[in-house]
Amino acid sequence: MADTTSKKPFFPVDDHRHAAPLRTPKTLTPESRFWRSFTTSPLVSDLHLPVTSLEFSPSPPFDLAAACSASIHLFHGGSSPSPAPKPFSPLSSFSDVAFSPSFRCDGALLAAGGASGVVQVFRSDRAAPPLRRLRAHSRPVRAVRYPRLADKLHLLSAGDDALVSYWDVTSETPLLSLPAAHRDYVRAAAASPASPDLFATASYDRVVKMWDVRAAANSNSVLALDHGDPVESVLFLPSGGLLASAGGNSVKIWDVIGGGRLVHSVESHNKTVTALSLGRTGGLDGGKDGGESRLLSVSIDGYLKIFDFAAFKITHSMRYPAQLLSVGFSPSGLLRVVGTSNGIIYMGKKKKQREEEEDEGATAASEFDWSNPKPEKPVLRPTNFRYFRRGQNEKPGESDFVIKRPAKVKLAEHDKLLRKFRHKDALVAALNKKNPNSIVAVMEELVARKKLLLCVGNLDRDELGLLLGFLHKFATMPRHARFLMGLAKRVLEMRVEDIQSSDEMRGHVRNLKRMVAEEIRIQHSLREIQGMISPLLMIAGK
Amino acid sequence: MFTGGQSFVSAPPTFSNDGKKLLVCTGFTVSIFSTSTGMQIAELEGHTDRVTSIVVVPVAAPASKFMDYCWTSSLDGMICYWDFSVPELIKKVKVELPIFSMVIPNISNASIGSGNKSSTLYAFVSVEDKTKPDDQHKALRGQIRIYNLTSSRRVGGLLAETRNPEHIIVSRSGEFIGIKNKRKLHVWRIPEDFKPDEIKKIKLHHTKNLSALAFHPTERMVAGGDVTGRILIWRGFGMKKFTETLRESRGRPKLDEDRPGVRGNDDADSCSTWHWHPSEIKFLLFSSDGAYLYSGGQEGVIVVWQLDTGKRKYKPRLGSPLLYFVDSPDPSLSCVSCADNQIHILKMPTMEITKSIAGIKLPFSFPDVYDGLHKEFAYDQSNGLIALRTEDYCVQFFSLFDNSEVSQVQVCERNFQPVDDPTVCVALVALSSDGFLMCTVDVKLPEERLGSLVSLKFWTRGLRVGEYSLSTVIYEPHSDAGISAVCFHPGQSMAVSSSFGGDFKVWVHSSVSRLRDQKHEKAGWRCQSVGSYKRKPMTAAAFSADGSVLAVAAETVITLWDPDTNILVAVIGEALSPISKLSFVGKSEYLVSLSRSSKPQVALWNTSNLSMYWSYKLFAEAVCCAGNAPQFAILALSSSQNDIAVRDQEGIILLFDVENPVPLTTWLVKKAKGGGLAFVTKDQSLLVNGYEDNARGEPSLLAYINSDHEYIVFDPHNEDGRIGKSARRSQAPPEEAVPIGYTSIYGELPKIESNKGTDWDIPFVPSERPWETIFSGSSHVLPPLTKLCSTFLASLLEKRPPIADES
């Protein structure tokens, strides 16, 4: 008779008592899988000083600029397998610390600020002395930004002297100078992706201000957003309508078109968030195959978090073994870099999958061969074996009513043997499986049937060896100890002759002896600890 | 006053002719259940002792299929004839000796509708001869007698005498009847027109005691099962003796040819043995087509033997030893009776359980270690439920008012195997006063002091009554010591468990997870405090009505604790022997204690002045308190010896008021050993029916359950005690005529009158050559060919013109 028709369910022998709390296996979301597919390795590890900023060139091959101490390091983005330092790198024509490299929109020029207050503009393709030196700041310039749209002539700089300047680079003259734009150090600036005239600056006075260079002559900001903590980084999100600011432990998303409304606040870091960057899932090869944009944030606590600002949730998080100061994501979507405070730049590189390329080739081909008729699917005929299996793997549609087949009880081998009352075989089968919980469960079931000692008596030599090996390993495990210690003692008493007659058995017994000695030692030390703690507890109780 | 909790499995049940009703012997009555719903429809009341067998009168013609008549026999010495569709008693036949079994072999001759009313019915009854002394073991007390039911008198002599009354089996045709008698089978042949004085008998011998017997429906084959689990099949039995007269006429002398397996001079052609069952066979039955043999027994598996090949199929996991297997006139229906008082109705070819008729679980043997505990029931007073522990590690919730099972909760997840000495059992069940919390203790006994396990489980009730889900499991709550008692706080989620190991623990339910961050912190029961008194074994525990005082018995003294702060408040005096049960009396300051060991004692203690108020030297089985009223009832055994062998002990129920040591009322009861007592609230449906109740929701009825788990519920304050039965009579399903068998597939056959005088109503004109059209139409709508044949042939014949008649 079929088991499913009977009334009582079948209970497999299981270790109900010792079952660990159920942990649902963590399944990776596709997003996590994407982020994990980057192979992480250190790009540079001999800088020793904090990497304060990382910037990718906006044009292929997406070169990387990293600011570290008194130089800007340039890496060739197109080289494989990892970005190689350019021959003229590092640019070391700084008299002191260099900050905030920024590429021009065509990637031909690179501007960087310095601790002395001078902003220098370099060629990014070959070694040359600085093309321009922009002098207006009296304190270190921590924020230099080229506009992101097609404006090749101007740039914005902001420094610790709370001065914000908008420069005409060619003539080295500030078109706009906003003294005391903030009431504290300005540490971050961002250019709007929507307009070449819009900039945001953020300062330690906890305020993010937006400037329109066309209307800022009266030194009033367009918009002021109160972040609440000293702001470390600011970033426009791709539409230009949203702005992200990082300061303290939080990242805040603001709606700038809607008048500076706080849209969301991400409080997922445990320490100060130091840098923000834009990333993208999926898409390879530039912006061709979109993917979704993500906000990458790094923090002193060593975590890189990836935030989906469409769904307002953290989709992935990675930990690095150091404090993180800067982050960058290549527009190609293949490279992710993170800079730490001890001079290591970690690089995550995504392997380009060859199949995808081939796919692309194939689709491209089909675009041209549109006139070519598709090969017709041959009609299945009874001459084909598949004819008889057609539809068997069909998945139910959404509107289909699914009648589930009753779940089959899965029986382990020892369960089957126990059902046939083959007790010794069941015990041996469980011992061979080497899962301590199921072995103990089978033993307890045998106790309930009053057959355990009989089974132990009937074990032949190899099986006895198995049992002794199991006892040696697990008899002192606290959750089984009460039962297994007694059993071990009983086994030794019952099978004295067999044990004495074999060397192998004697080896097992020696192991057992050693285990017992070890356990006694542990118990002694536990006693000692208890003795030390109990007076403390007594005092605490009073 | 009403009773309930009868055993459904004291005798085999019987199906009615249409297979829609199942007649079950339930104590003094016969209950009729519907096989489609499993609900009780009606009850035949009239016997004054246990009903032992039912014989349904078969019907011959389908026209009279709603005629439901049956004969029943009972231990009160009566044979009754009933119309059970009404139900109504028609006739009584007095036998005057307790009848253990009755068969009516020639009943099919006298079946209704066959028109053969003249034949007399002869009942073969197995009676107990009360004239012989019971103490003499060799006395032949069982007798087989014949009664003429038509004229209500005894005919013939004794057919056989056996040591005990045996169950009589009749073959399907009624030609043979048989009994088992120790190591022999007695088989009688009953010819259709038999004289009571000339009945021939053969004996078939075996080497073991036989326990079951079955006749093949068509062939001369009898199967016997023995106590070791073997099945013997004798083929061609009685060829020599039963056909003696024929043989002489034919002159065919039977030679002593090879008769394999047949012992001695037994009259059978061959005997073969099958062995699968490890223990005694309880039933044997041939299928109605004669191709299969069903057998079953203690191990709870129905084995289906293919007769020709001896191949087996199994129907396992019925959860209990099996007792009877009965098939019905409807070939797709049969039922099996289990020892746990359940009748499963099986859908036949697949043996799928369609319905179960579950009675109250019968008492079973507990391991000896927990002998002191095995009398305890738990009661859900507000819903009128009793919680019983079952043999297959469940707790059964049984409604006292409806006399039906409410639910079963599986406590141990273990496959049940019927064994003689159980090693795992549910030792204790406790319910909170509102019934929303349950606590169970299950115990696994050690094998030579190895691997014992006590686990305490807390359950919470779901939305429906009797539906519990596991909340917390605590393994070895008092290390390896056994638990003596568990009880719940009346108001809040708190429980106490006392152990023989010398301590008690107070458990509280941490309602919400306090630390949100830690995900593993779940709601559950945890130990709040541990208390002990001079390391004495704690034997009983009880909370006071308001929950402010916890009384724990430390062997002979009672310790009173504050359950919240775990402070010992007071210690009260000394009982004569270890206290086994404690209970506060309502809201008063009095406390009752029972001691059951060698010096039995019932004592009432006053907790305000910490002294004994009064005590009796009584062996009390149970005590219960009437809600808030200062009254309590005690079930005491009239003889105080602690002897389990005397099951049929007289008991006495005493109702006390706390102020007065003289009992208010007493009632005498039977089978008190192992019984229980509880106050329950009146059923809400009864209140609606016009029974006024002064304090609504106050337990006012007393329920007494005896050792056989039969119970009686009565009003202790009302001498008349007429409460009336609950509304379960109205559960009869609407009787619609559902076609069965052939008619369910093809519909009713048209009546084909064989009377030549009437005109054929053939729907065509004879001149149109009817043989061409009569078979037109698809084959599945046509009546069978045998029915059509006469019509067809008649249509071929030329119809004589009616002129001849006129002339």
mmCIF file of N, CA and C in Angstrom, chain B residues 445-539:
data_model
loop_
_atom_site.group_PDB
_atom_site.id
_atom_site.type_symbol
_atom_site.label_atom_id
_atom_site.label_comp_id
_atom_site.label_asym_id
_atom_site.label_seq_id
_atom_site.Cartn_x
_atom_site.Cartn_y
_atom_site.Cartn_z
ATOM 1 N N LEU B 445 12.355 5.905 28.820
ATOM 2 C CA LEU B 445 12.996 5.127 29.873
ATOM 3 C C LEU B 445 14.366 4.673 29.400
ATOM 4 N N PRO B 446 15.292 4.549 30.327
ATOM 5 C CA PRO B 446 16.650 4.152 29.930
ATOM 6 C C PRO B 446 16.735 2.657 29.675
ATOM 7 N N GLU B 447 17.717 2.264 28.902
ATOM 8 C CA GLU B 447 18.041 0.864 28.733
ATOM 9 C C GLU B 447 19.251 0.613 29.604
ATOM 10 N N GLU B 448 19.035 -0.042 30.696
ATOM 11 C CA GLU B 448 20.090 -0.304 31.678
ATOM 12 C C GLU B 448 20.814 0.976 32.049
ATOM 13 N N ARG B 449 20.056 1.941 32.508
ATOM 14 C CA ARG B 449 20.539 3.238 32.992
ATOM 15 C C ARG B 449 21.285 4.002 31.898
ATOM 16 N N LEU B 450 20.896 3.846 30.678
ATOM 17 C CA LEU B 450 21.588 4.519 29.585
ATOM 18 C C LEU B 450 20.561 5.197 28.708
ATOM 19 N N GLY B 451 20.708 6.488 28.524
ATOM 20 C CA GLY B 451 19.907 7.166 27.516
ATOM 21 C C GLY B 451 18.497 7.493 27.933
ATOM 22 N N SER B 452 18.271 7.797 29.203
ATOM 23 C CA SER B 452 16.925 8.234 29.577
ATOM 24 C C SER B 452 16.763 9.706 29.221
ATOM 25 N N LEU B 453 15.542 10.093 29.047
ATOM 26 C CA LEU B 453 15.292 11.485 28.645
ATOM 27 C C LEU B 453 13.919 11.886 29.142
ATOM 28 N N VAL B 454 13.873 13.026 29.817
ATOM 29 C CA VAL B 454 12.599 13.622 30.207
ATOM 30 C C VAL B 454 12.502 14.935 29.463
ATOM 31 N N SER B 455 11.402 15.175 28.793
ATOM 32 C CA SER B 455 11.282 16.487 28.181
ATOM 33 C C SER B 455 9.943 17.108 28.531
ATOM 34 N N LEU B 456 10.019 18.378 28.791
ATOM 35 C CA LEU B 456 8.872 19.166 29.198
ATOM 36 C C LEU B 456 8.514 20.038 28.008
ATOM 37 N N LYS B 457 7.256 19.989 27.601
ATOM 38 C CA LYS B 457 6.869 20.759 26.416
ATOM 39 C C LYS B 457 5.720 21.683 26.770
ATOM 40 N N PHE B 458 5.829 22.897 26.332
ATOM 41 C CA PHE B 458 4.749 23.856 26.524
ATOM 42 C C PHE B 458 4.068 24.100 25.183
ATOM 43 N N TRP B 459 2.752 24.129 25.207
ATOM 44 C CA TRP B 459 1.966 24.279 23.989
ATOM 45 C C TRP B 459 1.029 25.462 24.172
ATOM 46 N N THR B 460 0.731 26.131 23.087
ATOM 47 C CA THR B 460 -0.277 27.186 23.143
ATOM 48 C C THR B 460 -1.406 26.829 22.196
ATOM 49 N N ARG B 461 -2.617 27.234 22.581
ATOM 50 C CA ARG B 461 -3.775 26.844 21.808
ATOM 51 C C ARG B 461 -3.953 27.782 20.633
ATOM 52 N N GLY B 462 -4.391 27.219 19.556
ATOM 53 C CA GLY B 462 -4.713 28.045 18.391
ATOM 54 C C GLY B 462 -6.110 28.604 18.537
ATOM 55 N N LEU B 463 -6.708 28.938 17.428
ATOM 56 C CA LEU B 463 -8.021 29.561 17.469
ATOM 57 C C LEU B 463 -9.090 28.570 17.895
ATOM 58 N N ARG B 464 -8.927 27.331 17.465
ATOM 59 C CA ARG B 464 -9.973 26.371 17.757
ATOM 60 C C ARG B 464 -9.646 25.612 19.031
ATOM 61 N N VAL B 465 -10.701 25.098 19.629
ATOM 62 C CA VAL B 465 -10.538 24.319 20.841
ATOM 63 C C VAL B 465 -9.793 23.033 20.490
ATOM 64 N N GLY B 466 -8.820 22.706 21.300
ATOM 65 C CA GLY B 466 -8.127 21.442 21.115
ATOM 66 C C GLY B 466 -7.058 21.474 20.055
ATOM 67 N N GLU B 467 -6.728 22.657 19.559
ATOM 68 C CA GLU B 467 -5.712 22.758 18.511
ATOM 69 C C GLU B 467 -4.494 23.433 19.140
ATOM 70 N N TYR B 468 -3.459 22.689 19.373
ATOM 71 C CA TYR B 468 -2.323 23.228 20.099
ATOM 72 C C TYR B 468 -1.080 23.206 19.218
ATOM 73 N N SER B 469 -0.239 24.209 19.403
ATOM 74 C CA SER B 469 1.031 24.212 18.687
ATOM 75 C C SER B 469 2.154 24.320 19.702
ATOM 76 N N LEU B 470 3.237 23.678 19.363
ATOM 77 C CA LEU B 470 4.357 23.579 20.292
ATOM 78 C C LEU B 470 5.022 24.940 20.451
ATOM 79 N N SER B 471 5.233 25.326 21.694
ATOM 80 C CA SER B 471 5.874 26.608 21.943
ATOM 81 C C SER B 471 7.320 26.431 22.379
ATOM 82 N N THR B 472 7.535 25.632 23.382
ATOM 83 C CA THR B 472 8.885 25.499 23.936
ATOM 84 C C THR B 472 9.112 24.047 24.326
ATOM 85 N N VAL B 473 10.302 23.560 24.091
ATOM 86 C CA VAL B 473 10.699 22.240 24.557
ATOM 87 C C VAL B 473 11.851 22.417 25.525
ATOM 88 N N ILE B 474 11.752 21.799 26.674
ATOM 89 C CA ILE B 474 12.840 21.842 27.648
ATOM 90 C C ILE B 474 13.262 20.406 27.900
ATOM 91 N N TYR B 475 14.505 20.095 27.549
ATOM 92 C CA TYR B 475 14.997 18.747 27.747
ATOM 93 C C TYR B 475 15.615 18.641 29.126
ATOM 94 N N GLU B 476 15.319 17.556 29.755
ATOM 95 C CA GLU B 476 15.856 17.263 31.080
ATOM 96 C C GLU B 476 15.691 18.470 31.997
ATOM 97 N N PRO B 477 14.454 18.884 32.261
ATOM 98 C CA PRO B 477 14.244 20.108 33.050
ATOM 99 C C PRO B 477 14.780 19.993 34.474
ATOM 100 N N HIS B 478 14.752 18.819 35.030
ATOM 101 C CA HIS B 478 15.305 18.656 36.380
ATOM 102 C C HIS B 478 16.461 17.674 36.300
ATOM 103 N N SER B 479 17.432 17.979 35.489
ATOM 104 C CA SER B 479 18.502 17.068 35.069
ATOM 105 C C SER B 479 17.885 15.716 34.772
ATOM 106 N N ASP B 480 18.278 14.638 35.424
ATOM 107 C CA ASP B 480 17.703 13.370 34.992
ATOM 108 C C ASP B 480 16.600 12.886 35.923
ATOM 109 N N ALA B 481 16.110 13.739 36.809
ATOM 110 C CA ALA B 481 15.063 13.299 37.723
ATOM 111 C C ALA B 481 13.704 13.400 37.037
ATOM 112 N N GLY B 482 12.803 12.545 37.457
ATOM 113 C CA GLY B 482 11.473 12.544 36.880
ATOM 114 C C GLY B 482 10.617 13.666 37.437
ATOM 115 N N ILE B 483 9.603 14.037 36.686
ATOM 116 C CA ILE B 483 8.724 15.127 37.101
ATOM 117 C C ILE B 483 7.503 14.515 37.767
ATOM 118 N N SER B 484 7.151 15.044 38.915
ATOM 119 C CA SER B 484 6.013 14.484 39.637
ATOM 120 C C SER B 484 4.726 15.228 39.341
ATOM 121 N N ALA B 485 4.787 16.497 39.117
ATOM 122 C CA ALA B 485 3.557 17.240 38.865
ATOM 123 C C ALA B 485 3.877 18.513 38.102
ATOM 124 N N VAL B 486 2.914 18.941 37.322
ATOM 125 C CA VAL B 486 3.013 20.218 36.621
ATOM 126 C C VAL B 486 1.691 20.918 36.839
ATOM 127 N N CYS B 487 1.722 22.216 37.142
ATOM 128 C CA CYS B 487 0.451 22.922 37.171
ATOM 129 C C CYS B 487 0.660 24.364 36.750
ATOM 130 N N PHE B 488 -0.430 24.955 36.276
ATOM 131 C CA PHE B 488 -0.382 26.307 35.725
ATOM 132 C C PHE B 488 -0.915 27.294 36.741
ATOM 133 N N HIS B 489 -0.387 28.497 36.685
ATOM 134 C CA HIS B 489 -0.898 29.624 37.447
ATOM 135 C C HIS B 489 -2.285 29.972 36.911
ATOM 136 N N PRO B 490 -3.238 30.280 37.778
ATOM 137 C CA PRO B 490 -4.588 30.531 37.257
ATOM 138 C C PRO B 490 -4.702 31.809 36.433
ATOM 139 N N GLY B 491 -3.861 32.785 36.698
ATOM 140 C CA GLY B 491 -4.050 34.058 36.001
ATOM 141 C C GLY B 491 -3.051 34.319 34.900
ATOM 142 N N GLN B 492 -1.782 34.151 35.179
ATOM 143 C CA GLN B 492 -0.786 34.582 34.220
ATOM 144 C C GLN B 492 -0.057 33.392 33.617
ATOM 145 N N SER B 493 0.830 33.678 32.674
ATOM 146 C CA SER B 493 1.569 32.619 32.005
ATOM 147 C C SER B 493 2.701 32.162 32.911
ATOM 148 N N MET B 494 2.371 31.296 33.810
ATOM 149 C CA MET B 494 3.387 30.789 34.724
ATOM 150 C C MET B 494 3.038 29.344 35.018
ATOM 151 N N ALA B 495 4.029 28.525 35.126
ATOM 152 C CA ALA B 495 3.793 27.122 35.433
ATOM 153 C C ALA B 495 4.849 26.673 36.421
ATOM 154 N N VAL B 496 4.548 25.618 37.137
ATOM 155 C CA VAL B 496 5.528 25.075 38.059
ATOM 156 C C VAL B 496 5.628 23.580 37.793
ATOM 157 N N SER B 497 6.836 23.078 37.819
ATOM 158 C CA SER B 497 7.034 21.639 37.693
ATOM 159 C C SER B 497 7.821 21.179 38.898
ATOM 160 N N SER B 498 7.353 20.150 39.538
ATOM 161 C CA SER B 498 8.051 19.621 40.711
ATOM 162 C C SER B 498 8.639 18.275 40.347
ATOM 163 N N SER B 499 9.793 17.976 40.911
ATOM 164 C CA SER B 499 10.462 16.750 40.503
ATOM 165 C C SER B 499 10.796 15.899 41.717
ATOM 166 N N PHE B 500 10.955 14.626 41.433
ATOM 167 C CA PHE B 500 11.375 13.702 42.475
ATOM 168 C C PHE B 500 12.823 13.950 42.871
ATOM 169 N N GLY B 501 13.526 14.713 42.067
ATOM 170 C CA GLY B 501 14.921 14.986 42.365
ATOM 171 C C GLY B 501 15.104 16.006 43.473
ATOM 172 N N GLY B 502 14.024 16.544 44.007
ATOM 173 C CA GLY B 502 14.160 17.392 45.173
ATOM 174 C C GLY B 502 14.068 18.875 44.887
ATOM 175 N N ASP B 503 13.643 19.269 43.713
ATOM 176 C CA ASP B 503 13.478 20.700 43.498
ATOM 177 C C ASP B 503 12.238 20.939 42.650
ATOM 178 N N PHE B 504 11.803 22.163 42.641
ATOM 179 C CA PHE B 504 10.736 22.543 41.731
ATOM 180 C C PHE B 504 11.197 23.775 40.977
ATOM 181 N N LYS B 505 10.670 23.953 39.795
ATOM 182 C CA LYS B 505 11.059 25.096 38.977
ATOM 183 C C LYS B 505 9.817 25.861 38.568
ATOM 184 N N VAL B 506 9.928 27.172 38.589
ATOM 185 C CA VAL B 506 8.841 28.028 38.136
ATOM 186 C C VAL B 506 9.199 28.510 36.744
ATOM 187 N N TRP B 507 8.321 28.256 35.809
ATOM 188 C CA TRP B 507 8.558 28.627 34.413
ATOM 189 C C TRP B 507 7.658 29.793 34.064
ATOM 190 N N VAL B 508 8.204 30.762 33.371
ATOM 191 C CA VAL B 508 7.388 31.891 32.926
ATOM 192 C C VAL B 508 7.537 32.030 31.422
ATOM 193 N N HIS B 509 6.541 32.643 30.857
ATOM 194 C CA HIS B 509 6.534 32.845 29.417
ATOM 195 C C HIS B 509 7.026 34.252 29.145
ATOM 196 N N SER B 510 8.153 34.369 28.503
ATOM 197 C CA SER B 510 8.625 35.695 28.117
ATOM 198 C C SER B 510 7.854 36.088 26.878
ATOM 199 N N SER B 511 6.977 37.057 27.059
ATOM 200 C CA SER B 511 5.943 37.276 26.049
ATOM 201 C C SER B 511 6.508 37.831 24.754
ATOM 202 N N VAL B 512 7.224 38.952 24.838
ATOM 203 C CA VAL B 512 7.767 39.545 23.610
ATOM 204 C C VAL B 512 9.284 39.523 23.698
ATOM 205 N N SER B 513 9.881 39.482 22.546
ATOM 206 C CA SER B 513 11.335 39.518 22.544
ATOM 207 C C SER B 513 11.765 40.923 22.965
ATOM 208 N N ARG B 514 12.519 40.986 24.014
ATOM 209 C CA ARG B 514 12.840 42.294 24.559
ATOM 210 C C ARG B 514 13.948 42.954 23.769
ATOM 211 N N LEU B 515 14.867 42.147 23.278
ATOM 212 C CA LEU B 515 15.978 42.726 22.532
ATOM 213 C C LEU B 515 15.705 42.516 21.057
ATOM 214 N N ARG B 516 15.405 43.580 20.407
ATOM 215 C CA ARG B 516 15.041 43.459 18.999
ATOM 216 C C ARG B 516 16.235 43.104 18.133
ATOM 217 N N ASP B 517 17.390 43.568 18.580
ATOM 218 C CA ASP B 517 18.551 43.403 17.722
ATOM 219 C C ASP B 517 18.975 41.938 17.640
ATOM 220 N N GLN B 518 18.851 41.258 18.787
ATOM 221 C CA GLN B 518 19.293 39.874 18.774
ATOM 222 C C GLN B 518 18.171 39.031 18.208
ATOM 223 N N LYS B 519 18.420 38.472 17.075
ATOM 224 C CA LYS B 519 17.329 37.807 16.379
ATOM 225 C C LYS B 519 16.984 36.473 17.036
ATOM 226 N N HIS B 520 17.947 35.850 17.692
ATOM 227 C CA HIS B 520 17.661 34.531 18.245
ATOM 228 C C HIS B 520 16.801 34.607 19.492
ATOM 229 N N GLU B 521 16.609 35.778 20.025
ATOM 230 C CA GLU B 521 15.762 35.936 21.211
ATOM 231 C C GLU B 521 14.309 35.786 20.803
ATOM 232 N N LYS B 522 13.706 34.668 21.177
ATOM 233 C CA LYS B 522 12.338 34.423 20.756
ATOM 234 C C LYS B 522 11.449 34.320 21.976
ATOM 235 N N ALA B 523 10.162 34.455 21.726
ATOM 236 C CA ALA B 523 9.210 34.272 22.809
ATOM 237 C C ALA B 523 9.184 32.800 23.187
ATOM 238 N N GLY B 524 9.173 32.516 24.457
ATOM 239 C CA GLY B 524 9.166 31.129 24.875
ATOM 240 C C GLY B 524 9.162 31.046 26.380
ATOM 241 N N TRP B 525 9.142 29.826 26.850
ATOM 242 C CA TRP B 525 9.125 29.609 28.290
ATOM 243 C C TRP B 525 10.547 29.488 28.792
ATOM 244 N N ARG B 526 10.796 30.103 29.941
ATOM 245 C CA ARG B 526 12.102 29.936 30.529
ATOM 246 C C ARG B 526 11.941 29.794 32.038
ATOM 247 N N CYS B 527 12.986 29.297 32.637
ATOM 248 C CA CYS B 527 12.932 29.047 34.067
ATOM 249 C C CYS B 527 13.118 30.371 34.800
ATOM 250 N N GLN B 528 12.178 30.690 35.693
ATOM 251 C CA GLN B 528 12.335 31.914 36.470
ATOM 252 C C GLN B 528 13.050 31.637 37.773
ATOM 253 N N SER B 529 12.689 30.568 38.441
ATOM 254 C CA SER B 529 13.323 30.317 39.725
ATOM 255 C C SER B 529 13.281 28.828 40.051
ATOM 256 N N VAL B 530 14.163 28.457 40.929
ATOM 257 C CA VAL B 530 14.263 27.072 41.372
ATOM 258 C C VAL B 530 14.139 27.085 42.886
ATOM 259 N N GLY B 531 13.394 26.168 43.418
ATOM 260 C CA GLY B 531 13.297 26.090 44.876
ATOM 261 C C GLY B 531 13.401 24.656 45.336
ATOM 262 N N SER B 532 13.871 24.475 46.553
ATOM 263 C CA SER B 532 13.881 23.131 47.110
ATOM 264 C C SER B 532 13.730 23.238 48.619
ATOM 265 N N TYR B 533 13.306 22.142 49.221
ATOM 266 C CA TYR B 533 13.111 22.150 50.662
ATOM 267 C C TYR B 533 13.785 20.927 51.230
ATOM 268 N N LYS B 534 14.898 21.150 51.866
ATOM 269 C CA LYS B 534 15.673 20.090 52.537
ATOM 270 C C LYS B 534 15.986 18.932 51.608
ATOM 271 N N ARG B 535 16.113 19.203 50.329
ATOM 272 C CA ARG B 535 16.428 18.196 49.309
ATOM 273 C C ARG B 535 15.433 17.047 49.307
ATOM 274 N N LYS B 536 14.234 17.294 49.790
ATOM 275 C CA LYS B 536 13.245 16.216 49.777
ATOM 276 C C LYS B 536 12.599 16.144 48.399
ATOM 277 N N PRO B 537 12.203 14.955 47.982
ATOM 278 C CA PRO B 537 11.507 14.872 46.697
ATOM 279 C C PRO B 537 10.215 15.682 46.741
ATOM 280 N N MET B 538 10.002 16.458 45.703
ATOM 281 C CA MET B 538 8.778 17.240 45.617
ATOM 282 C C MET B 538 7.750 16.385 44.899
ATOM 283 N N THR B 539 6.636 16.134 45.514
ATOM 284 C CA THR B 539 5.716 15.143 44.961
ATOM 285 C C THR B 539 4.440 15.734 44.399
#
